[in-house]
Amino acid sequence: KRIKEEEKELTAEVKKEIKDIYRRLARLYHPDRPHNKDEQEFLTERMASINEALQKADLDSLKRYLRRADAEIGLNLSSLERIKCLGMELSVVESMDRLYAAKVADVKKNEIYKLMKRDPARREEVFKGLEDRFKFDIGVYRKILKRLAERE
């Protein structure tokens, strides 16, 4: 009997929570509120989904709609304007993600990146080879400069 009574209390609590969330959502999404036809259509569709969740007593869905309401209705913009803003933000983030991925791919092709991924002994060997090559090149340039200076 105790379990059944607790289930009844829980069910009553859940019903109350469902009712409270539904009322908040109805105030936010009621389609008679706006003057813009496009926004009215959006709110009508959203309210239909909310009503369906209410009929199913789907508390999780109602909570999701409530969390989503801030994004859709926040910043004193109309719902459609806010969704368009979020869409633009998403496209910017997606573009940045593609650019970042391309930059990472470029870096991975870079010889220095490849060199730094090698083991330290091999790296030192490559650095020593570069140092020797630079010293040789500097010597060659000095000889060229010396010859040019002698001709003048």
mmCIF file with all atom_site columns, C-alpha atoms in Angstrom:
data_model
loop_
_atom_site.group_PDB
_atom_site.id
_atom_site.type_symbol
_atom_site.label_atom_id
_atom_site.label_alt_id
_atom_site.label_comp_id
_atom_site.label_asym_id
_atom_site.label_entity_id
_atom_site.label_seq_id
_atom_site.pdbx_PDB_ins_code
_atom_site.Cartn_x
_atom_site.Cartn_y
_atom_site.Cartn_z
_atom_site.occupancy
_atom_site.B_iso_or_equiv
_atom_site.pdbx_formal_charge
_atom_site.auth_seq_id
_atom_site.auth_comp_id
_atom_site.auth_asym_id
_atom_site.auth_atom_id
_atom_site.pdbx_PDB_model_num
ATOM 1   C CA . LYS A 1 1   ? 0.000  0.000  0.000   1.00 0.00 ? 1   LYS A CA 1
ATOM 2   C CA . ARG A 1 2   ? 2.846  2.396  0.794   1.00 0.00 ? 2   ARG A CA 1
ATOM 3   C CA . ILE A 1 3   ? 4.312  2.094  -2.704  1.00 0.00 ? 3   ILE A CA 1
ATOM 4   C CA . LYS A 1 4   ? 0.942  2.772  -4.331  1.00 0.00 ? 4   LYS A CA 1
ATOM 5   C CA . GLU A 1 5   ? 0.375  5.818  -2.099  1.00 0.00 ? 5   GLU A CA 1
ATOM 6   C CA . GLU A 1 6   ? 3.873  7.151  -2.954  1.00 0.00 ? 6   GLU A CA 1
ATOM 7   C CA . GLU A 1 7   ? 3.177  6.587  -6.657  1.00 0.00 ? 7   GLU A CA 1
ATOM 8   C CA . LYS A 1 8   ? -0.114 8.492  -6.279  1.00 0.00 ? 8   LYS A CA 1
ATOM 9   C CA . GLU A 1 9   ? 1.681  11.380 -4.542  1.00 0.00 ? 9   GLU A CA 1
ATOM 10  C CA . LEU A 1 10  ? 4.413  11.358 -7.150  1.00 0.00 ? 10  LEU A CA 1
ATOM 11  C CA . THR A 1 11  ? 1.813  11.289 -9.894  1.00 0.00 ? 11  THR A CA 1
ATOM 12  C CA . ALA A 1 12  ? 0.029  14.215 -8.292  1.00 0.00 ? 12  ALA A CA 1
ATOM 13  C CA . GLU A 1 13  ? 3.332  16.097 -8.051  1.00 0.00 ? 13  GLU A CA 1
ATOM 14  C CA . VAL A 1 14  ? 4.166  15.293 -11.661 1.00 0.00 ? 14  VAL A CA 1
ATOM 15  C CA . LYS A 1 15  ? 0.705  16.388 -12.766 1.00 0.00 ? 15  LYS A CA 1
ATOM 16  C CA . LYS A 1 16  ? 1.115  19.676 -10.912 1.00 0.00 ? 16  LYS A CA 1
ATOM 17  C CA . GLU A 1 17  ? 4.552  20.232 -12.453 1.00 0.00 ? 17  GLU A CA 1
ATOM 18  C CA . ILE A 1 18  ? 3.203  19.423 -15.913 1.00 0.00 ? 18  ILE A CA 1
ATOM 19  C CA . LYS A 1 19  ? 0.356  21.884 -15.395 1.00 0.00 ? 19  LYS A CA 1
ATOM 20  C CA . ASP A 1 20  ? 2.698  24.643 -14.156 1.00 0.00 ? 20  ASP A CA 1
ATOM 21  C CA . ILE A 1 21  ? 5.153  24.211 -17.017 1.00 0.00 ? 21  ILE A CA 1
ATOM 22  C CA . TYR A 1 22  ? 2.317  24.072 -19.546 1.00 0.00 ? 22  TYR A CA 1
ATOM 23  C CA . ARG A 1 23  ? 0.882  27.353 -18.262 1.00 0.00 ? 23  ARG A CA 1
ATOM 24  C CA . ARG A 1 24  ? 4.281  29.055 -18.518 1.00 0.00 ? 24  ARG A CA 1
ATOM 25  C CA . LEU A 1 25  ? 4.742  27.728 -22.034 1.00 0.00 ? 25  LEU A CA 1
ATOM 26  C CA . ALA A 1 26  ? 1.220  28.768 -23.053 1.00 0.00 ? 26  ALA A CA 1
ATOM 27  C CA . ARG A 1 27  ? 1.937  32.330 -21.908 1.00 0.00 ? 27  ARG A CA 1
ATOM 28  C CA . LEU A 1 28  ? 5.155  32.386 -23.919 1.00 0.00 ? 28  LEU A CA 1
ATOM 29  C CA . TYR A 1 29  ? 3.994  30.619 -27.075 1.00 0.00 ? 29  TYR A CA 1
ATOM 30  C CA . HIS A 1 30  ? 0.298  31.483 -27.361 1.00 0.00 ? 30  HIS A CA 1
ATOM 31  C CA . PRO A 1 31  ? -0.292 32.263 -31.053 1.00 0.00 ? 31  PRO A CA 1
ATOM 32  C CA . ASP A 1 32  ? -2.741 35.124 -30.390 1.00 0.00 ? 32  ASP A CA 1
ATOM 33  C CA . ARG A 1 33  ? 0.046  37.207 -28.850 1.00 0.00 ? 33  ARG A CA 1
ATOM 34  C CA . PRO A 1 34  ? 2.078  38.439 -31.873 1.00 0.00 ? 34  PRO A CA 1
ATOM 35  C CA . HIS A 1 35  ? 0.985  40.571 -34.809 1.00 0.00 ? 35  HIS A CA 1
ATOM 36  C CA . ASN A 1 36  ? 3.380  39.114 -37.402 1.00 0.00 ? 36  ASN A CA 1
ATOM 37  C CA . LYS A 1 37  ? 1.788  36.358 -39.551 1.00 0.00 ? 37  LYS A CA 1
ATOM 38  C CA . ASP A 1 38  ? 4.991  34.305 -39.885 1.00 0.00 ? 38  ASP A CA 1
ATOM 39  C CA . GLU A 1 39  ? 5.545  34.422 -36.156 1.00 0.00 ? 39  GLU A CA 1
ATOM 40  C CA . GLN A 1 40  ? 1.937  33.456 -35.560 1.00 0.00 ? 40  GLN A CA 1
ATOM 41  C CA . GLU A 1 41  ? 2.402  30.356 -37.747 1.00 0.00 ? 41  GLU A CA 1
ATOM 42  C CA . PHE A 1 42  ? 5.537  29.397 -35.845 1.00 0.00 ? 42  PHE A CA 1
ATOM 43  C CA . LEU A 1 43  ? 3.825  29.861 -32.473 1.00 0.00 ? 43  LEU A CA 1
ATOM 44  C CA . THR A 1 44  ? 0.796  27.864 -33.657 1.00 0.00 ? 44  THR A CA 1
ATOM 45  C CA . GLU A 1 45  ? 3.058  24.953 -34.631 1.00 0.00 ? 45  GLU A CA 1
ATOM 46  C CA . ARG A 1 46  ? 5.041  25.182 -31.386 1.00 0.00 ? 46  ARG A CA 1
ATOM 47  C CA . MET A 1 47  ? 1.853  25.361 -29.313 1.00 0.00 ? 47  MET A CA 1
ATOM 48  C CA . ALA A 1 48  ? 0.493  22.277 -31.114 1.00 0.00 ? 48  ALA A CA 1
ATOM 49  C CA . SER A 1 49  ? 3.655  20.370 -30.098 1.00 0.00 ? 49  SER A CA 1
ATOM 50  C CA . ILE A 1 50  ? 3.326  21.621 -26.533 1.00 0.00 ? 50  ILE A CA 1
ATOM 51  C CA . ASN A 1 51  ? -0.345 20.589 -26.427 1.00 0.00 ? 51  ASN A CA 1
ATOM 52  C CA . GLU A 1 52  ? 0.602  17.139 -27.695 1.00 0.00 ? 52  GLU A CA 1
ATOM 53  C CA . ALA A 1 53  ? 3.214  16.805 -24.934 1.00 0.00 ? 53  ALA A CA 1
ATOM 54  C CA . LEU A 1 54  ? 0.570  17.881 -22.406 1.00 0.00 ? 54  LEU A CA 1
ATOM 55  C CA . GLN A 1 55  ? -1.905 15.263 -23.670 1.00 0.00 ? 55  GLN A CA 1
ATOM 56  C CA . LYS A 1 56  ? 0.771  12.585 -23.342 1.00 0.00 ? 56  LYS A CA 1
ATOM 57  C CA . ALA A 1 57  ? 1.755  13.960 -19.921 1.00 0.00 ? 57  ALA A CA 1
ATOM 58  C CA . ASP A 1 58  ? 5.333  14.077 -21.233 1.00 0.00 ? 58  ASP A CA 1
ATOM 59  C CA . LEU A 1 59  ? 7.121  16.087 -18.564 1.00 0.00 ? 59  LEU A CA 1
ATOM 60  C CA . ASP A 1 60  ? 10.541 15.735 -20.215 1.00 0.00 ? 60  ASP A CA 1
ATOM 61  C CA . SER A 1 61  ? 9.314  17.211 -23.501 1.00 0.00 ? 61  SER A CA 1
ATOM 62  C CA . LEU A 1 62  ? 7.644  20.104 -21.715 1.00 0.00 ? 62  LEU A CA 1
ATOM 63  C CA . LYS A 1 63  ? 10.867 20.819 -19.818 1.00 0.00 ? 63  LYS A CA 1
ATOM 64  C CA . ARG A 1 64  ? 12.785 20.771 -23.127 1.00 0.00 ? 64  ARG A CA 1
ATOM 65  C CA . TYR A 1 65  ? 10.352 23.295 -24.622 1.00 0.00 ? 65  TYR A CA 1
ATOM 66  C CA . LEU A 1 66  ? 10.791 25.479 -21.557 1.00 0.00 ? 66  LEU A CA 1
ATOM 67  C CA . ARG A 1 67  ? 14.595 25.401 -21.890 1.00 0.00 ? 67  ARG A CA 1
ATOM 68  C CA . ARG A 1 68  ? 14.282 26.087 -25.611 1.00 0.00 ? 68  ARG A CA 1
ATOM 69  C CA . ALA A 1 69  ? 11.951 29.045 -24.960 1.00 0.00 ? 69  ALA A CA 1
ATOM 70  C CA . ASP A 1 70  ? 14.852 31.179 -23.748 1.00 0.00 ? 70  ASP A CA 1
ATOM 71  C CA . ALA A 1 71  ? 16.682 30.685 -27.037 1.00 0.00 ? 71  ALA A CA 1
ATOM 72  C CA . GLU A 1 72  ? 13.572 31.124 -29.171 1.00 0.00 ? 72  GLU A CA 1
ATOM 73  C CA . ILE A 1 73  ? 11.962 34.031 -27.353 1.00 0.00 ? 73  ILE A CA 1
ATOM 74  C CA . GLY A 1 74  ? 14.877 35.606 -25.453 1.00 0.00 ? 74  GLY A CA 1
ATOM 75  C CA . LEU A 1 75  ? 16.558 38.988 -26.050 1.00 0.00 ? 75  LEU A CA 1
ATOM 76  C CA . ASN A 1 76  ? 13.210 40.728 -26.646 1.00 0.00 ? 76  ASN A CA 1
ATOM 77  C CA . LEU A 1 77  ? 13.207 39.541 -30.257 1.00 0.00 ? 77  LEU A CA 1
ATOM 78  C CA . SER A 1 78  ? 10.324 37.808 -31.926 1.00 0.00 ? 78  SER A CA 1
ATOM 79  C CA . SER A 1 79  ? 10.609 34.040 -31.995 1.00 0.00 ? 79  SER A CA 1
ATOM 80  C CA . LEU A 1 80  ? 11.406 33.922 -35.687 1.00 0.00 ? 80  LEU A CA 1
ATOM 81  C CA . GLU A 1 81  ? 13.986 36.717 -35.411 1.00 0.00 ? 81  GLU A CA 1
ATOM 82  C CA . ARG A 1 82  ? 15.671 34.913 -32.528 1.00 0.00 ? 82  ARG A CA 1
ATOM 83  C CA . ILE A 1 83  ? 15.722 31.616 -34.444 1.00 0.00 ? 83  ILE A CA 1
ATOM 84  C CA . LYS A 1 84  ? 17.183 33.426 -37.480 1.00 0.00 ? 84  LYS A CA 1
ATOM 85  C CA . CYS A 1 85  ? 19.870 34.921 -35.209 1.00 0.00 ? 85  CYS A CA 1
ATOM 86  C CA . LEU A 1 86  ? 20.656 31.493 -33.811 1.00 0.00 ? 86  LEU A CA 1
ATOM 87  C CA . GLY A 1 87  ? 20.800 30.135 -37.352 1.00 0.00 ? 87  GLY A CA 1
ATOM 88  C CA . MET A 1 88  ? 23.261 32.849 -38.344 1.00 0.00 ? 88  MET A CA 1
ATOM 89  C CA . GLU A 1 89  ? 25.335 32.160 -35.245 1.00 0.00 ? 89  GLU A CA 1
ATOM 90  C CA . LEU A 1 90  ? 25.333 28.470 -36.098 1.00 0.00 ? 90  LEU A CA 1
ATOM 91  C CA . SER A 1 91  ? 26.460 29.149 -39.675 1.00 0.00 ? 91  SER A CA 1
ATOM 92  C CA . VAL A 1 92  ? 29.279 31.375 -38.367 1.00 0.00 ? 92  VAL A CA 1
ATOM 93  C CA . VAL A 1 93  ? 30.377 28.660 -35.945 1.00 0.00 ? 93  VAL A CA 1
ATOM 94  C CA . GLU A 1 94  ? 30.228 26.046 -38.710 1.00 0.00 ? 94  GLU A CA 1
ATOM 95  C CA . SER A 1 95  ? 32.339 28.291 -40.987 1.00 0.00 ? 95  SER A CA 1
ATOM 96  C CA . MET A 1 96  ? 34.851 28.835 -38.196 1.00 0.00 ? 96  MET A CA 1
ATOM 97  C CA . ASP A 1 97  ? 34.971 25.090 -37.612 1.00 0.00 ? 97  ASP A CA 1
ATOM 98  C CA . ARG A 1 98  ? 35.714 24.459 -41.312 1.00 0.00 ? 98  ARG A CA 1
ATOM 99  C CA . LEU A 1 99  ? 38.444 27.148 -41.306 1.00 0.00 ? 99  LEU A CA 1
ATOM 100 C CA . TYR A 1 100 ? 39.961 25.708 -38.135 1.00 0.00 ? 100 TYR A CA 1
ATOM 101 C CA . ALA A 1 101 ? 39.953 22.199 -39.619 1.00 0.00 ? 101 ALA A CA 1
ATOM 102 C CA . ALA A 1 102 ? 41.662 23.520 -42.771 1.00 0.00 ? 102 ALA A CA 1
ATOM 103 C CA . LYS A 1 103 ? 44.284 25.348 -40.677 1.00 0.00 ? 103 LYS A CA 1
ATOM 104 C CA . VAL A 1 104 ? 44.934 22.204 -38.642 1.00 0.00 ? 104 VAL A CA 1
ATOM 105 C CA . ALA A 1 105 ? 45.343 20.235 -41.874 1.00 0.00 ? 105 ALA A CA 1
ATOM 106 C CA . ASP A 1 106 ? 47.801 22.877 -43.172 1.00 0.00 ? 106 ASP A CA 1
ATOM 107 C CA . VAL A 1 107 ? 49.790 22.804 -39.946 1.00 0.00 ? 107 VAL A CA 1
ATOM 108 C CA . LYS A 1 108 ? 50.028 19.031 -40.107 1.00 0.00 ? 108 LYS A CA 1
ATOM 109 C CA . LYS A 1 109 ? 51.530 19.332 -43.602 1.00 0.00 ? 109 LYS A CA 1
ATOM 110 C CA . ASN A 1 110 ? 54.111 21.834 -42.321 1.00 0.00 ? 110 ASN A CA 1
ATOM 111 C CA . GLU A 1 111 ? 57.667 20.486 -42.112 1.00 0.00 ? 111 GLU A CA 1
ATOM 112 C CA . ILE A 1 112 ? 58.289 21.990 -38.661 1.00 0.00 ? 112 ILE A CA 1
ATOM 113 C CA . TYR A 1 113 ? 55.164 20.274 -37.313 1.00 0.00 ? 113 TYR A CA 1
ATOM 114 C CA . LYS A 1 114 ? 56.353 16.977 -38.790 1.00 0.00 ? 114 LYS A CA 1
ATOM 115 C CA . LEU A 1 115 ? 59.803 17.554 -37.325 1.00 0.00 ? 115 LEU A CA 1
ATOM 116 C CA . MET A 1 116 ? 58.414 18.271 -33.860 1.00 0.00 ? 116 MET A CA 1
ATOM 117 C CA . LYS A 1 117 ? 56.458 15.009 -33.964 1.00 0.00 ? 117 LYS A CA 1
ATOM 118 C CA . ARG A 1 118 ? 59.685 13.008 -34.436 1.00 0.00 ? 118 ARG A CA 1
ATOM 119 C CA . ASP A 1 119 ? 61.636 11.589 -31.555 1.00 0.00 ? 119 ASP A CA 1
ATOM 120 C CA . PRO A 1 120 ? 64.122 13.997 -29.899 1.00 0.00 ? 120 PRO A CA 1
ATOM 121 C CA . ALA A 1 121 ? 67.247 12.228 -31.211 1.00 0.00 ? 121 ALA A CA 1
ATOM 122 C CA . ARG A 1 122 ? 66.035 12.433 -34.823 1.00 0.00 ? 122 ARG A CA 1
ATOM 123 C CA . ARG A 1 123 ? 65.055 16.075 -34.271 1.00 0.00 ? 123 ARG A CA 1
ATOM 124 C CA . GLU A 1 124 ? 68.547 16.954 -33.040 1.00 0.00 ? 124 GLU A CA 1
ATOM 125 C CA . GLU A 1 125 ? 70.023 15.197 -36.058 1.00 0.00 ? 125 GLU A CA 1
ATOM 126 C CA . VAL A 1 126 ? 67.825 17.287 -38.393 1.00 0.00 ? 126 VAL A CA 1
ATOM 127 C CA . PHE A 1 127 ? 68.680 20.504 -36.494 1.00 0.00 ? 127 PHE A CA 1
ATOM 128 C CA . LYS A 1 128 ? 72.408 19.703 -36.752 1.00 0.00 ? 128 LYS A CA 1
ATOM 129 C CA . GLY A 1 129 ? 72.022 19.127 -40.492 1.00 0.00 ? 129 GLY A CA 1
ATOM 130 C CA . LEU A 1 130 ? 70.210 22.456 -40.870 1.00 0.00 ? 130 LEU A CA 1
ATOM 131 C CA . GLU A 1 131 ? 72.881 24.222 -38.825 1.00 0.00 ? 131 GLU A CA 1
ATOM 132 C CA . ASP A 1 132 ? 75.649 22.770 -40.997 1.00 0.00 ? 132 ASP A CA 1
ATOM 133 C CA . ARG A 1 133 ? 73.786 23.764 -44.179 1.00 0.00 ? 133 ARG A CA 1
ATOM 134 C CA . PHE A 1 134 ? 73.235 27.333 -42.906 1.00 0.00 ? 134 PHE A CA 1
ATOM 135 C CA . LYS A 1 135 ? 76.914 27.657 -41.940 1.00 0.00 ? 135 LYS A CA 1
ATOM 136 C CA . PHE A 1 136 ? 77.931 26.434 -45.389 1.00 0.00 ? 136 PHE A CA 1
ATOM 137 C CA . ASP A 1 137 ? 75.500 28.863 -47.107 1.00 0.00 ? 137 ASP A CA 1
ATOM 138 C CA . ILE A 1 138 ? 76.775 31.760 -44.961 1.00 0.00 ? 138 ILE A CA 1
ATOM 139 C CA . GLY A 1 139 ? 80.341 30.875 -45.944 1.00 0.00 ? 139 GLY A CA 1
ATOM 140 C CA . VAL A 1 140 ? 79.396 30.875 -49.619 1.00 0.00 ? 140 VAL A CA 1
ATOM 141 C CA . TYR A 1 141 ? 77.650 34.257 -49.307 1.00 0.00 ? 141 TYR A CA 1
ATOM 142 C CA . ARG A 1 142 ? 80.676 35.731 -47.508 1.00 0.00 ? 142 ARG A CA 1
ATOM 143 C CA . LYS A 1 143 ? 82.970 34.590 -50.332 1.00 0.00 ? 143 LYS A CA 1
ATOM 144 C CA . ILE A 1 144 ? 80.590 36.094 -52.914 1.00 0.00 ? 144 ILE A CA 1
ATOM 145 C CA . LEU A 1 145 ? 80.452 39.389 -51.004 1.00 0.00 ? 145 LEU A CA 1
ATOM 146 C CA . LYS A 1 146 ? 84.252 39.427 -50.646 1.00 0.00 ? 146 LYS A CA 1
ATOM 147 C CA . ARG A 1 147 ? 84.698 38.906 -54.412 1.00 0.00 ? 147 ARG A CA 1
ATOM 148 C CA . LEU A 1 148 ? 82.143 41.609 -55.187 1.00 0.00 ? 148 LEU A CA 1
ATOM 149 C CA . ALA A 1 149 ? 83.901 44.010 -52.828 1.00 0.00 ? 149 ALA A CA 1
ATOM 150 C CA . GLU A 1 150 ? 87.290 43.272 -54.485 1.00 0.00 ? 150 GLU A CA 1
ATOM 151 C CA . ARG A 1 151 ? 85.854 44.076 -57.954 1.00 0.00 ? 151 ARG A CA 1
ATOM 152 C CA . GLU A 1 152 ? 84.699 47.512 -56.910 1.00 0.00 ? 152 GLU A CA 1
#
